[in-house]
Amino acid sequence: MVRNTSITRNATRITLTGPRLADFVPGGPDQRVKLFVPREGRPASRITRDDLTWREAWTRIPEADRPYQRTYTVRAHRSNPVEIDIDFALHAPGGPACRWARSARTGDAIELLGPTAERNGGYSFEPPAGRRLLLAGDHAALPAIGSIVESLPRDARGHVFVEVGSAADRQHLAAPPGVRVDWVHRGDAPVAENRLLDAIRAAHLPVDHGYAWLAGEAGRVRALRRHLKDERGMDHRSIAFMGYWRVGHTEETAHTEPTGRVKSAQPMRLAR
């Protein structure tokens, strides 16, 4: 790890580097990677093995030492110097990844499984050229939305909806002039309430020749897709949707990891 930089009161950015990171090849602006988060009080276990796949190596680690698997989006990737930024939402009390990110310091080690080929299946944003865009997601999707928005050409057109807790959780997104960004504040809304859906229902959104990218809590994302497809008449082939998390579950129990499989991927040990 290189830096731990606070973004907002509920988010921090971890900057990672390491000798094997030069092999990292992102396929899209919402590129997903897997982090192996060390257990509290345990050293970062080695997943990189020449004789085993990463999963075989991971399962052979004693359970008390076995790191947690978590899927994250690359917020930014730089080649000079070679660095990757990953943003973490900070909840209270938070899960293993949240607790690790909150206390991470320069010199801490963690392993990352990332792609080494562009067509790796670990990303979903692939709009046809010239389409009007709709991006919608919650706090978990904010890093991907930020990366996507900042990758868009200057002539891009579209609308972005981001659900966060409050105005204090907003982040600066360098959107092109033709892309509008609306922030939806969740506040103390009950779990069952889908404020993103309410905001999109109330908006005038041309969907002809459009492309939608939806991500966040799995149930709310499915409701957004149904609205666009069934109520707005949007072609289902023009809707990319990902359940990044599920209410009441962790990644081990919810099976909410995006379905895209990372091909040509290998663990990269990130050190000082």
GROMACS .gro file of C-alpha atoms in nm, residues 13 44 67 100 137 191 245 267 270:
model
    9
   13ARG     CA    1  -0.911   0.567  -0.118
   44ALA     CA    2  -0.129  -1.119   0.465
   67PRO     CA    3  -0.802  -1.407   0.400
  100TRP     CA    4  -0.887  -0.319   0.701
  137GLY     CA    5  -2.607   0.305  -0.869
  191VAL     CA    6  -3.424  -0.087   0.358
  245TRP     CA    7  -2.419  -0.658  -0.277
  267PRO     CA    8  -0.277  -1.263  -0.804
  270LEU     CA    9   0.112  -0.546  -0.343
   0.00000   0.00000   0.00000
